[in-house]
PDB file of C-alpha atoms and ligand atoms in Angstrom:
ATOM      1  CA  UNK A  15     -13.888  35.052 -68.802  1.00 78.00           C
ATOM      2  CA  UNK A  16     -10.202  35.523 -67.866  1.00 85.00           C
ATOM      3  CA  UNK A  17      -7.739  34.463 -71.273  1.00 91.00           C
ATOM      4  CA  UNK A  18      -4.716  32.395 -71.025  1.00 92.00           C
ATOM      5  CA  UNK A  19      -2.758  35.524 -70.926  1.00 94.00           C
ATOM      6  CA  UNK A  20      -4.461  36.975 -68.197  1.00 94.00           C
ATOM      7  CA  UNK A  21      -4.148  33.984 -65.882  1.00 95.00           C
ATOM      8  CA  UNK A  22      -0.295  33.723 -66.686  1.00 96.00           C
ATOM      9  CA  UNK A  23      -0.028  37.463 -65.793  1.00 95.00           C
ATOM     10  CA  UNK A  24      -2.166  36.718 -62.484  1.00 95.00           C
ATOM     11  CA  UNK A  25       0.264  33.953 -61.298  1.00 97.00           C
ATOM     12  CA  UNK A  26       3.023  35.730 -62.044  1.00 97.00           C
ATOM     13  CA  UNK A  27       1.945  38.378 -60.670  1.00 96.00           C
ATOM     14  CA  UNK A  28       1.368  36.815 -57.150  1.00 96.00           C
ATOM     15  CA  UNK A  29       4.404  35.066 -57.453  1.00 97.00           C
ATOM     16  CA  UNK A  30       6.358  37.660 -58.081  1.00 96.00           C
ATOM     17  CA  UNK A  31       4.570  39.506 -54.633  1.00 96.00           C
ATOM     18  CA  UNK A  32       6.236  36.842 -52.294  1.00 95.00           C
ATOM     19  CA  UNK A  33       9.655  36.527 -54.639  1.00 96.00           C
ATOM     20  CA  UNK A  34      11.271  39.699 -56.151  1.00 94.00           C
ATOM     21  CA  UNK A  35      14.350  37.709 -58.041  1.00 93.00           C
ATOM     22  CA  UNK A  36      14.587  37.275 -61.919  1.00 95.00           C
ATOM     23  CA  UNK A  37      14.751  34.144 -62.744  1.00 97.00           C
ATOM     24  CA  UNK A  38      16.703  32.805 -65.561  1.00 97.00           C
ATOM     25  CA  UNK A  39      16.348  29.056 -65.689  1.00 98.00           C
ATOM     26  CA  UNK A  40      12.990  27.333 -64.970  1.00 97.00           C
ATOM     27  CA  UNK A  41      13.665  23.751 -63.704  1.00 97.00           C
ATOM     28  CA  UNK A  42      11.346  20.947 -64.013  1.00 95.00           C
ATOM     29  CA  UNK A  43      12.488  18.044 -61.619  1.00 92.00           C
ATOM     30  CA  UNK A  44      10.507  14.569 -62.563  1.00 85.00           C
ATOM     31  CA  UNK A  45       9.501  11.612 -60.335  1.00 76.00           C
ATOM     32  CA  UNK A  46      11.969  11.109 -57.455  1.00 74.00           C
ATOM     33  CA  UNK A  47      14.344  13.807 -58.782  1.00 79.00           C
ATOM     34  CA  UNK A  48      13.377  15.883 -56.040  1.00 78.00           C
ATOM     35  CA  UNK A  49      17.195  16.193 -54.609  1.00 82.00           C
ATOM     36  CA  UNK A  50      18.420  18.894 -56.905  1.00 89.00           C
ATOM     37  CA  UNK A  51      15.864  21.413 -55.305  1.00 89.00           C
ATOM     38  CA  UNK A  52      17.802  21.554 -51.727  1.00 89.00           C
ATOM     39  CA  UNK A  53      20.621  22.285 -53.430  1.00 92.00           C
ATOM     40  CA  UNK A  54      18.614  25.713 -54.680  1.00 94.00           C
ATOM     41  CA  UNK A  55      20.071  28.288 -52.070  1.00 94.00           C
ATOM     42  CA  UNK A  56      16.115  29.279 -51.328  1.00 95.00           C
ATOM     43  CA  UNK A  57      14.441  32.629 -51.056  1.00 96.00           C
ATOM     44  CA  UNK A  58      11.126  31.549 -51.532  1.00 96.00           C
ATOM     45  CA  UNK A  59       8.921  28.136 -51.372  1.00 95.00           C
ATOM     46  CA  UNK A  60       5.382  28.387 -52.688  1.00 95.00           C
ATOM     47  CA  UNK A  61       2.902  26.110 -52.510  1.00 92.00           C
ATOM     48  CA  UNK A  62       0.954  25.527 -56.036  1.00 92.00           C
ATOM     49  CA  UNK A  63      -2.493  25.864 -54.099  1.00 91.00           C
ATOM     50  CA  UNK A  64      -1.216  29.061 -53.573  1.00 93.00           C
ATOM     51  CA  UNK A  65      -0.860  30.490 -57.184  1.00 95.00           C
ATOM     52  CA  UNK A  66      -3.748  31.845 -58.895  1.00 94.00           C
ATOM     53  CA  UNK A  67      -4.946  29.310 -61.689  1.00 94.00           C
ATOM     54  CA  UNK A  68      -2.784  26.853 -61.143  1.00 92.00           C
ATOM     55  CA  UNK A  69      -4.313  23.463 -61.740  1.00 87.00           C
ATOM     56  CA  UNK A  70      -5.552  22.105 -58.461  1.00 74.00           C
ATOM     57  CA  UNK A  71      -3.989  18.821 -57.529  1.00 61.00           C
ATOM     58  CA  UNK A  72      -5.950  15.363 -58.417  1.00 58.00           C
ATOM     59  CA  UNK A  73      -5.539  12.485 -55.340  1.00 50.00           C
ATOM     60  CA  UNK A  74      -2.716  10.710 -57.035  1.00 51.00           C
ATOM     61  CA  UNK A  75      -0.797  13.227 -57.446  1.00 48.00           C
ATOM     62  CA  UNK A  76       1.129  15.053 -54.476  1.00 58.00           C
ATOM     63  CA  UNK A  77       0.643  18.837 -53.629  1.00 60.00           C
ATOM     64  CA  UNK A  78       3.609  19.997 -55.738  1.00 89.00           C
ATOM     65  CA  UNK A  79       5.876  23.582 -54.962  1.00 91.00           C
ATOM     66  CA  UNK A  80       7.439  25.954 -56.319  1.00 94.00           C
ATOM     67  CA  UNK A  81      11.222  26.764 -55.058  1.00 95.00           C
ATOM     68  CA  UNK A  82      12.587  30.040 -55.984  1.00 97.00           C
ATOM     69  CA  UNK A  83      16.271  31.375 -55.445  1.00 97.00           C
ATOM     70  CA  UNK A  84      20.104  30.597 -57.007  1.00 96.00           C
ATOM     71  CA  UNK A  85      21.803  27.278 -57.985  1.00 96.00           C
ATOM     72  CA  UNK A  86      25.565  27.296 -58.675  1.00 95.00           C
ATOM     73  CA  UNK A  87      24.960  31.297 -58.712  1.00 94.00           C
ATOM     74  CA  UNK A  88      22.003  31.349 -61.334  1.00 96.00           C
ATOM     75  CA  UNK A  89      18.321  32.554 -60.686  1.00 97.00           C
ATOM     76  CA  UNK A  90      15.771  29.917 -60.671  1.00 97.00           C
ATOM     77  CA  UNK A  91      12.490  28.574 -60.247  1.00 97.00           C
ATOM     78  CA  UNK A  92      12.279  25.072 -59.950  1.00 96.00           C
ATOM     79  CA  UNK A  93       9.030  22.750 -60.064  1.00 95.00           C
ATOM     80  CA  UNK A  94       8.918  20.464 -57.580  1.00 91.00           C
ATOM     81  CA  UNK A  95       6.190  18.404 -58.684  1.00 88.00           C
ATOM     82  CA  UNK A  96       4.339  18.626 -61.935  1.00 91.00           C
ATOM     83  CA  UNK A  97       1.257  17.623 -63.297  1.00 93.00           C
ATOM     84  CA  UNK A  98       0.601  14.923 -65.952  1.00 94.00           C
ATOM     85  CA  UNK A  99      -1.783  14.492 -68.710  1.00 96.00           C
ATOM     86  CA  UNK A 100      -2.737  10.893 -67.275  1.00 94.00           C
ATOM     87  CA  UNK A 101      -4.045  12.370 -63.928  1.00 92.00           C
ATOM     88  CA  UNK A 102      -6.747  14.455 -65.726  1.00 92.00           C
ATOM     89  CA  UNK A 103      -5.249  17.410 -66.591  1.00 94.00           C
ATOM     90  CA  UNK A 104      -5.989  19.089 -69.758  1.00 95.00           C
ATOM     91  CA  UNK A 105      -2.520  19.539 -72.163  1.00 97.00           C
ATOM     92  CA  UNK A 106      -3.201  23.558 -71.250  1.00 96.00           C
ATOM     93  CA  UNK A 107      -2.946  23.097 -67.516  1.00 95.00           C
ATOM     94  CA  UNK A 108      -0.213  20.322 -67.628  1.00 96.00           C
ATOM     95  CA  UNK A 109       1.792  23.108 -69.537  1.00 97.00           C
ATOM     96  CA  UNK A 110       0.619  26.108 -67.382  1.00 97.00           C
ATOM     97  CA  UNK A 111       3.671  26.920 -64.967  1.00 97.00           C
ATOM     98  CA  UNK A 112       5.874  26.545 -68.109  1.00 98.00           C
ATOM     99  CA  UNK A 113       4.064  29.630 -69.429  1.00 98.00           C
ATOM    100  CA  UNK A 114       4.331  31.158 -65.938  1.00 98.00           C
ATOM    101  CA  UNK A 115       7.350  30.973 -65.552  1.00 98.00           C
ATOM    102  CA  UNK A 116       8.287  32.403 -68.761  1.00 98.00           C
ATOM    103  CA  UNK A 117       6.624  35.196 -67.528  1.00 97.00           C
ATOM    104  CA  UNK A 118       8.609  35.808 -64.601  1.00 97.00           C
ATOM    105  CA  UNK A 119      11.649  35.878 -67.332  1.00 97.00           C
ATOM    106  CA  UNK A 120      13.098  32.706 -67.691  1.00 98.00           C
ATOM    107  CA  UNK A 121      15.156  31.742 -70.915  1.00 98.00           C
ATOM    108  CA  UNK A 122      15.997  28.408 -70.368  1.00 98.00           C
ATOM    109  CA  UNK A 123      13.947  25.343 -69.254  1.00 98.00           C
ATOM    110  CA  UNK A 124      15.637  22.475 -68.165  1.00 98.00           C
ATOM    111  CA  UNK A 125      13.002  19.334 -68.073  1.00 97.00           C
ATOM    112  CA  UNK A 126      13.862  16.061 -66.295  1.00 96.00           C
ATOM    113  CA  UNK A 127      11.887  12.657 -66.062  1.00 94.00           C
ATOM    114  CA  UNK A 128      11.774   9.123 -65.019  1.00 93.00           C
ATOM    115  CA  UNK A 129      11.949   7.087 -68.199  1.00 96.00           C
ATOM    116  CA  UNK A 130      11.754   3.562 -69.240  1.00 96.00           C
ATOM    117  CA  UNK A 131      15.110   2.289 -71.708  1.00 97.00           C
ATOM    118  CA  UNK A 132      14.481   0.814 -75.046  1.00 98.00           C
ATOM    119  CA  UNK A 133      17.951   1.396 -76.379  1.00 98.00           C
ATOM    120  CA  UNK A 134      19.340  -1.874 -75.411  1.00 97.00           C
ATOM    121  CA  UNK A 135      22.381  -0.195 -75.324  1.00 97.00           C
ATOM    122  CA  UNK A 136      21.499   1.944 -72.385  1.00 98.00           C
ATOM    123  CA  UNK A 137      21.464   0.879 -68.258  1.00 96.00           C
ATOM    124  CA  UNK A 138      19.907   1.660 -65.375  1.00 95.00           C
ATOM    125  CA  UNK A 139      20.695   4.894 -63.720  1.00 95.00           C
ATOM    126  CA  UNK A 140      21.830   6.203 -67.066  1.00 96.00           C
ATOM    127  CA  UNK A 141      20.970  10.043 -67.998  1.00 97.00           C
ATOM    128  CA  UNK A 142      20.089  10.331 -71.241  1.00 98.00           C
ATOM    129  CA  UNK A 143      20.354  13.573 -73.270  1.00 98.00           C
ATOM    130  CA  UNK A 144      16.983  14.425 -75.125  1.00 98.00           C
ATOM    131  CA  UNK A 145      18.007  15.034 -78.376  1.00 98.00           C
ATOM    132  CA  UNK A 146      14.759  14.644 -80.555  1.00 98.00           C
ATOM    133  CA  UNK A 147      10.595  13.840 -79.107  1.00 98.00           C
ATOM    134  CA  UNK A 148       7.786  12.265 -80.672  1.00 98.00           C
ATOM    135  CA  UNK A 149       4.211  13.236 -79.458  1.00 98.00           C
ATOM    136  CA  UNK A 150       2.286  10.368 -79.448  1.00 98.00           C
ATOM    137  CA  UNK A 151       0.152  11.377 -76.000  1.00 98.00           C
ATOM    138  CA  UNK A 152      -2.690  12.256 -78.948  1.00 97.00           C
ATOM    139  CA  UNK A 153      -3.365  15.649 -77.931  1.00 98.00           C
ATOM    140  CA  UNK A 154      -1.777  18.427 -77.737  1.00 98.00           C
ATOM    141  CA  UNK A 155      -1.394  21.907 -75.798  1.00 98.00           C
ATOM    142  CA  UNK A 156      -1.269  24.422 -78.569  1.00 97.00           C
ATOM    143  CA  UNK A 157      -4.749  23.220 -79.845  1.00 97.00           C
ATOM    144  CA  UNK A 158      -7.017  26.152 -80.117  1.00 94.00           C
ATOM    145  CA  UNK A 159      -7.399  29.569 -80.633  1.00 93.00           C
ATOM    146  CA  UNK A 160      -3.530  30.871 -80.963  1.00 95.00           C
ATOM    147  CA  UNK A 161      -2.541  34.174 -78.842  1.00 94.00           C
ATOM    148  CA  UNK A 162      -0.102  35.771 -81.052  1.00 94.00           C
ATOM    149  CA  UNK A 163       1.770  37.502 -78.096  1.00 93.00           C
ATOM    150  CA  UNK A 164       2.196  33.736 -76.481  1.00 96.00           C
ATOM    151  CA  UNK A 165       3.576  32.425 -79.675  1.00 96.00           C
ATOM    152  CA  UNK A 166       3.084  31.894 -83.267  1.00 96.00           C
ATOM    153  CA  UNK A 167       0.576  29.539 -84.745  1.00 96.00           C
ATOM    154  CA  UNK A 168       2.491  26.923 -86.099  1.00 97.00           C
ATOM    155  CA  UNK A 169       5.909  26.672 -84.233  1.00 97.00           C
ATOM    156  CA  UNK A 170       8.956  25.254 -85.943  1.00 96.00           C
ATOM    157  CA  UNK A 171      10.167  22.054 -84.340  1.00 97.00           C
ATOM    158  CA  UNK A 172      13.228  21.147 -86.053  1.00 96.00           C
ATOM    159  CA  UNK A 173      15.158  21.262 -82.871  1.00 97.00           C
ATOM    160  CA  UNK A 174      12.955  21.096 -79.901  1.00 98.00           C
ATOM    161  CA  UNK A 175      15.594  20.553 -77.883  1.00 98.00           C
ATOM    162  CA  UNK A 176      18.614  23.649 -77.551  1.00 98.00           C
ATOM    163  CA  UNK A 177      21.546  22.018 -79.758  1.00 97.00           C
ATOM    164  CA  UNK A 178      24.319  23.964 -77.693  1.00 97.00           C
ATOM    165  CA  UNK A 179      23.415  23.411 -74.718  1.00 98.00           C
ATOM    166  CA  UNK A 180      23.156  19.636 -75.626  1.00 98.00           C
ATOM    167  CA  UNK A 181      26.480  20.307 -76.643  1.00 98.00           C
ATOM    168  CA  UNK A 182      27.592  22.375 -73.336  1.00 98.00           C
ATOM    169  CA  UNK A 183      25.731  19.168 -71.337  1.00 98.00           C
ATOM    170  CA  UNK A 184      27.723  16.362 -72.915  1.00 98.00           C
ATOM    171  CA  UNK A 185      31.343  18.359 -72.200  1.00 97.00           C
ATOM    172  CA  UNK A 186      30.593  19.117 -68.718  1.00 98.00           C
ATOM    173  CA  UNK A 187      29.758  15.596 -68.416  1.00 97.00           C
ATOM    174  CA  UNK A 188      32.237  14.326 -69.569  1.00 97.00           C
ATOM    175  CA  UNK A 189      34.443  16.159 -67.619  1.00 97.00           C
ATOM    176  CA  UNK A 190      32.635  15.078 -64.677  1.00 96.00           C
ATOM    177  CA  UNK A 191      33.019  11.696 -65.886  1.00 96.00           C
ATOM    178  CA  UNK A 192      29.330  11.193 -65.764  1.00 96.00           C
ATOM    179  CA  UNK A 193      28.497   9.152 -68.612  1.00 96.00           C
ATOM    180  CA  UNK A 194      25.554  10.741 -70.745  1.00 97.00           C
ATOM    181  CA  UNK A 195      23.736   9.309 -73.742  1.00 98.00           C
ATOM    182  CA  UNK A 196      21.629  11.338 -75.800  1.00 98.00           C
ATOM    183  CA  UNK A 197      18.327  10.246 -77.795  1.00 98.00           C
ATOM    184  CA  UNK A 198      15.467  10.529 -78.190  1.00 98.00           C
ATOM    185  CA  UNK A 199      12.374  10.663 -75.789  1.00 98.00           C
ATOM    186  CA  UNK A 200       8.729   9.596 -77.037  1.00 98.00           C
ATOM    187  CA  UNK A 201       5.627  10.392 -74.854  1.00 98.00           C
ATOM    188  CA  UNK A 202       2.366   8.139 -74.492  1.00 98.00           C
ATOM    189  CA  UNK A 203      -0.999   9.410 -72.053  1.00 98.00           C
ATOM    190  CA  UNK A 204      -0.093   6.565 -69.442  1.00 93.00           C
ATOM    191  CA  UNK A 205      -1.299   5.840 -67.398  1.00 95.00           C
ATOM    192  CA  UNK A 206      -0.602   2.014 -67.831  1.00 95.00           C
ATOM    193  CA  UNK A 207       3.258   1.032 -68.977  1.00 95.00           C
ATOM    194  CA  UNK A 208       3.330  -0.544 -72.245  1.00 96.00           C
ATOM    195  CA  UNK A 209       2.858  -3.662 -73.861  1.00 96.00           C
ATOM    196  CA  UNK A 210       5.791  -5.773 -75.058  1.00 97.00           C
ATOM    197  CA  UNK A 211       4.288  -5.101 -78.584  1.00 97.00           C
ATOM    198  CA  UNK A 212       3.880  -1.271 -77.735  1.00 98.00           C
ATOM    199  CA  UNK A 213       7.367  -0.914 -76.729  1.00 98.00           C
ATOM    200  CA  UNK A 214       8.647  -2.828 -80.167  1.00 98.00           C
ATOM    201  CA  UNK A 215       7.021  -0.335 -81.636  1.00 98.00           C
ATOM    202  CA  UNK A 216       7.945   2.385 -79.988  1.00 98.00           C
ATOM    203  CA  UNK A 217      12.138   1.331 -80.929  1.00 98.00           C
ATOM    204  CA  UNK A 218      10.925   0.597 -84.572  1.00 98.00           C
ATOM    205  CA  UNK A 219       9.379   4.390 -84.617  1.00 98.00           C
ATOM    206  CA  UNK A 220      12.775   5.958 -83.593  1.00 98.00           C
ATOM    207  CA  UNK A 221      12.588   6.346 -79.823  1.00 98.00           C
ATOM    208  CA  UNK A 222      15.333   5.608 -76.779  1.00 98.00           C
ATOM    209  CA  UNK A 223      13.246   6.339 -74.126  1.00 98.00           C
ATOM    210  CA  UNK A 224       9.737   6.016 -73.043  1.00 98.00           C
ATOM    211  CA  UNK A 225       7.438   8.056 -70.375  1.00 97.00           C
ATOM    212  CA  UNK A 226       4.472  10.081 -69.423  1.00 96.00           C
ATOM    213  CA  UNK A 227       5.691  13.742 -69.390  1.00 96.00           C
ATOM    214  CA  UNK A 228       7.798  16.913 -71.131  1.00 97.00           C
ATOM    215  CA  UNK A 229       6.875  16.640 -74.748  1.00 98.00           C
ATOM    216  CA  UNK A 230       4.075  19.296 -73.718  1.00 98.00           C
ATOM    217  CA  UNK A 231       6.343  21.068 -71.439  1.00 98.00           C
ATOM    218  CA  UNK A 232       9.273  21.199 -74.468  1.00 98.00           C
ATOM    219  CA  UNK A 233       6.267  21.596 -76.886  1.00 98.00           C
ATOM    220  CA  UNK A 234       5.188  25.247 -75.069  1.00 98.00           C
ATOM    221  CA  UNK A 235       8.348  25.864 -74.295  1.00 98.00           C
ATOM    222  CA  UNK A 236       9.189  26.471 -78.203  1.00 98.00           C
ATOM    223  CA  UNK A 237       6.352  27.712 -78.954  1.00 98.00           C
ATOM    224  CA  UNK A 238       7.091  30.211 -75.979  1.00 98.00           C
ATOM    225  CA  UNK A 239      10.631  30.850 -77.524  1.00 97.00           C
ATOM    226  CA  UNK A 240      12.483  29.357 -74.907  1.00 98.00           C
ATOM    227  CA  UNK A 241      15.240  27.205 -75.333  1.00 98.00           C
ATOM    228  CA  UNK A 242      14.838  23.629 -73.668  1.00 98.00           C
ATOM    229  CA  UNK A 243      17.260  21.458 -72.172  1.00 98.00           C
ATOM    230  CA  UNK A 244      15.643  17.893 -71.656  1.00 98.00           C
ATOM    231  CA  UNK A 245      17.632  14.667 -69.436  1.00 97.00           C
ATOM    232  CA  UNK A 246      15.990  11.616 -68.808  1.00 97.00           C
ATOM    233  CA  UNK A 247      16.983   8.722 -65.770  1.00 96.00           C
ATOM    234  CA  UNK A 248      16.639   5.128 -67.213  1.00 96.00           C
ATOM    235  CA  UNK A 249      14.833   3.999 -64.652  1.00 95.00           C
ATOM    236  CA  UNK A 250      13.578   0.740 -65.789  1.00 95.00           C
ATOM    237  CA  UNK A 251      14.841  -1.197 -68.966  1.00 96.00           C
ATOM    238  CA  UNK A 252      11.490  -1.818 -71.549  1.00 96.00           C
ATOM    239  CA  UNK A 253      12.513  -4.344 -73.596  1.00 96.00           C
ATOM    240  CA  UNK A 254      10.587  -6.555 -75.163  1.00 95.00           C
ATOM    241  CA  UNK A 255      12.140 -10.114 -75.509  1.00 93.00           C
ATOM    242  CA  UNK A 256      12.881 -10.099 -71.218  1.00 92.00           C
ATOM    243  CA  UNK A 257      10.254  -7.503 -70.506  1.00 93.00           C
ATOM    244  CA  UNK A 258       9.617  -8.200 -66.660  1.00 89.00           C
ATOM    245  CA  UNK A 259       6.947  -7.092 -64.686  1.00 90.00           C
ATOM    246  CA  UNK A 260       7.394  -3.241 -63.266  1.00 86.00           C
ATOM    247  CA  UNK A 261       8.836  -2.702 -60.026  1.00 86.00           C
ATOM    248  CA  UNK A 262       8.007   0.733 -58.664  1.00 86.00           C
ATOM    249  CA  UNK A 263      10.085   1.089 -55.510  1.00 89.00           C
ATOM    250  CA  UNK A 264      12.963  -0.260 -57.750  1.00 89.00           C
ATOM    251  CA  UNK A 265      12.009   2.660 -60.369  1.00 89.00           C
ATOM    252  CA  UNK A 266      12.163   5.174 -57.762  1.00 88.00           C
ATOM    253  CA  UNK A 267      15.546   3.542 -55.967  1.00 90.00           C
ATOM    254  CA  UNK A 268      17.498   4.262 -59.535  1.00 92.00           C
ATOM    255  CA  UNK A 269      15.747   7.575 -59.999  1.00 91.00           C
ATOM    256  CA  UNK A 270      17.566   8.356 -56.940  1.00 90.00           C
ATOM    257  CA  UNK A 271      21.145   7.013 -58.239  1.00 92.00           C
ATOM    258  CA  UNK A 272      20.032   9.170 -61.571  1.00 92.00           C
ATOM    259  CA  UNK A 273      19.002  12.291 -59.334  1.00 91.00           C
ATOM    260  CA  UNK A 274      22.830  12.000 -57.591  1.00 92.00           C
ATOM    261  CA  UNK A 275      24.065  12.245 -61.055  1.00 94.00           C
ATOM    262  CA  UNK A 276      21.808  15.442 -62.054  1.00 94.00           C
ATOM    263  CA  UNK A 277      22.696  17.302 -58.781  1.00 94.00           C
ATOM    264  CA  UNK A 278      26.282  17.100 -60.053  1.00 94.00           C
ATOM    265  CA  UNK A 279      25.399  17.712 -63.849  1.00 96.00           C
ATOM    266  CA  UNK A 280      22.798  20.282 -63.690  1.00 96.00           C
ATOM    267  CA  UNK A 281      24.646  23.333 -61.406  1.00 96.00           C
ATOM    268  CA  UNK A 282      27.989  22.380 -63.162  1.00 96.00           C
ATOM    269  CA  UNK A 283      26.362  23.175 -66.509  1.00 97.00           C
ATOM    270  CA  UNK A 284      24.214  26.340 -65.091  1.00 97.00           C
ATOM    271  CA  UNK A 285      27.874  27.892 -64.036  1.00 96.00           C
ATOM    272  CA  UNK A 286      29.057  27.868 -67.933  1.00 94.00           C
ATOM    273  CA  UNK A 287      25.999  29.355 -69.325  1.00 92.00           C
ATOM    274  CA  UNK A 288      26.249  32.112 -71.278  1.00 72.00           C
TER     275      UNK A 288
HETATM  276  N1  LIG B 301       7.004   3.521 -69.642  1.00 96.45           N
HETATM  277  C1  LIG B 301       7.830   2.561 -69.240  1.00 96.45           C
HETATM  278  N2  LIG B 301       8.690   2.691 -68.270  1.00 96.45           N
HETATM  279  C2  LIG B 301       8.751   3.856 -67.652  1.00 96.45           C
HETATM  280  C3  LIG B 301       7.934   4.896 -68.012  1.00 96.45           C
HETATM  281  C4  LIG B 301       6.998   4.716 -69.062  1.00 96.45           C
HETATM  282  O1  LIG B 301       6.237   5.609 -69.428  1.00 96.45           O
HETATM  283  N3  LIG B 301       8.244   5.942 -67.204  1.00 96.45           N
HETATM  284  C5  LIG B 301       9.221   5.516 -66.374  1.00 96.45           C
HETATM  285  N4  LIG B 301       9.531   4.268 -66.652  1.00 96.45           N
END
């Protein structure tokens, strides 16, 4: 039977037979964040049915791609589509193209999600900054046998999240005047949003922003020795005292004001990377 290391090197591999570039930045776009991938000057679109071991999709979820090529004059692979723990997928294959694509070379991964607000602070549309994650999807990818050449056993998370280029995200903000905030992001299974009492205790545990995705992408990621840069969209405000009922065409209509504000964030920051 084929390890995980083999079936990374496999999809890479074929990957790599229909795209020759080096990619530097793997980009995960979240639900209705779709817009920053026609930006991508494209050299290559592949189809996730197409990659060896990729997870095959569920019904929910739509057949996802993969766009290869430049943005703002940086090498990239972006994930147009990704899979979630809630739709069946084991933590291993909901982290799979993460490994992948670290394989084709990538340094940075830049995560992005549809979240729901706790920090009453925050508003719709906002982009918030992930600063800090708890895991509370109870699982979690790196369970089992540990291949040393992927990563070490036990991986340090004292900063999942790249402090500078927090830092490099906030001042090109700014200068954009895009307002930012930066927090931090907890992850339940889904699929069901939470209860009133769920999401007062999500705020009393620490947490900004809830949803259903990239604490096992940002998890690998480390363990993978990449450095991650993680926004969220407040799509939806969660809190408890004037919790109303979930809207999802309203979710996805301010993803879309949020994904407007991450086509203009995301290639200004790729331009100053060092
Ligand atoms: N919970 C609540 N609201 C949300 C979520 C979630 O997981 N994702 C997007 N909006």
């Amino acid at each position: 039977m084929l390890g995980l290391a083999d079936k990374i090197g496999d999809a890479a591999g074929s990957i790599r037979e229909t795209w020759k570039g080096e990619p530097r930045v793997g980009l995960i776009l979240g639900t209705g964040l779709g817009g920053l991938a026609s930006q991508i000057e494209q050299e290559a679109i592949i189809d996730y049915g197409d990659i060896p071991h990729f997870p095959t999709s569920t019904v929910e979820s739509h057949a996802g791609q993969l766009v290869c090529g430049n943005l703002a004059g940086v090498p990239i692979v972006a994930m147009e589509g990704r899979f979630h723990y809630y739709e069946g997928y084991s933590m291993q294959q909901v982290t799979f193209p993460v490994r992948v694509m670290k394989a084709l070379g990538i340094e940075i991964l830049v995560v992005t999600n549809a979240a729901g607000g706790m920090n009453p602070q925050y508003e719709l549309g906002d982009l918030m900054i992930i600063e800090d994650q708890i895991n509370l999807i109870g699982d979690n990818p790196l369970i089992g046998v540990n291949d040393d050449k992927l990563g070490t056993r036990f991986p340090d998370m004292c900063e999942p999240y790249d402090r500078g280029l927090i830092g490099l995200t906030r001042t090109t903000a700014l200068n954009l005047g895009l307002k930012t905030q930066q927090g931090v992001f907890v992850a339940v299974a889904g699929p069901n949003l939470e209860t009133r009492a769920e999401y007062r205790m999500l705020r009393l545990i620490g947490a900004d922003c809830v949803g259903m995705s990239t604490v096992p992408e940002c998890i690998v990621a480390k363990h993978a020795g990449l450095r991650t840069l993680g926004i969220s969209i407040v799509t939806d405000m969660c809190l408890p005292d004037s919790l109303e009922p979930v809207d999802l065409p309203k979710i996805l209509e301010v993803a879309a004001i949020g994904g407007k504000r991450l086509s203009q964030l995301i290639p200004e920051v790729l331009k100053k990377l060092k």
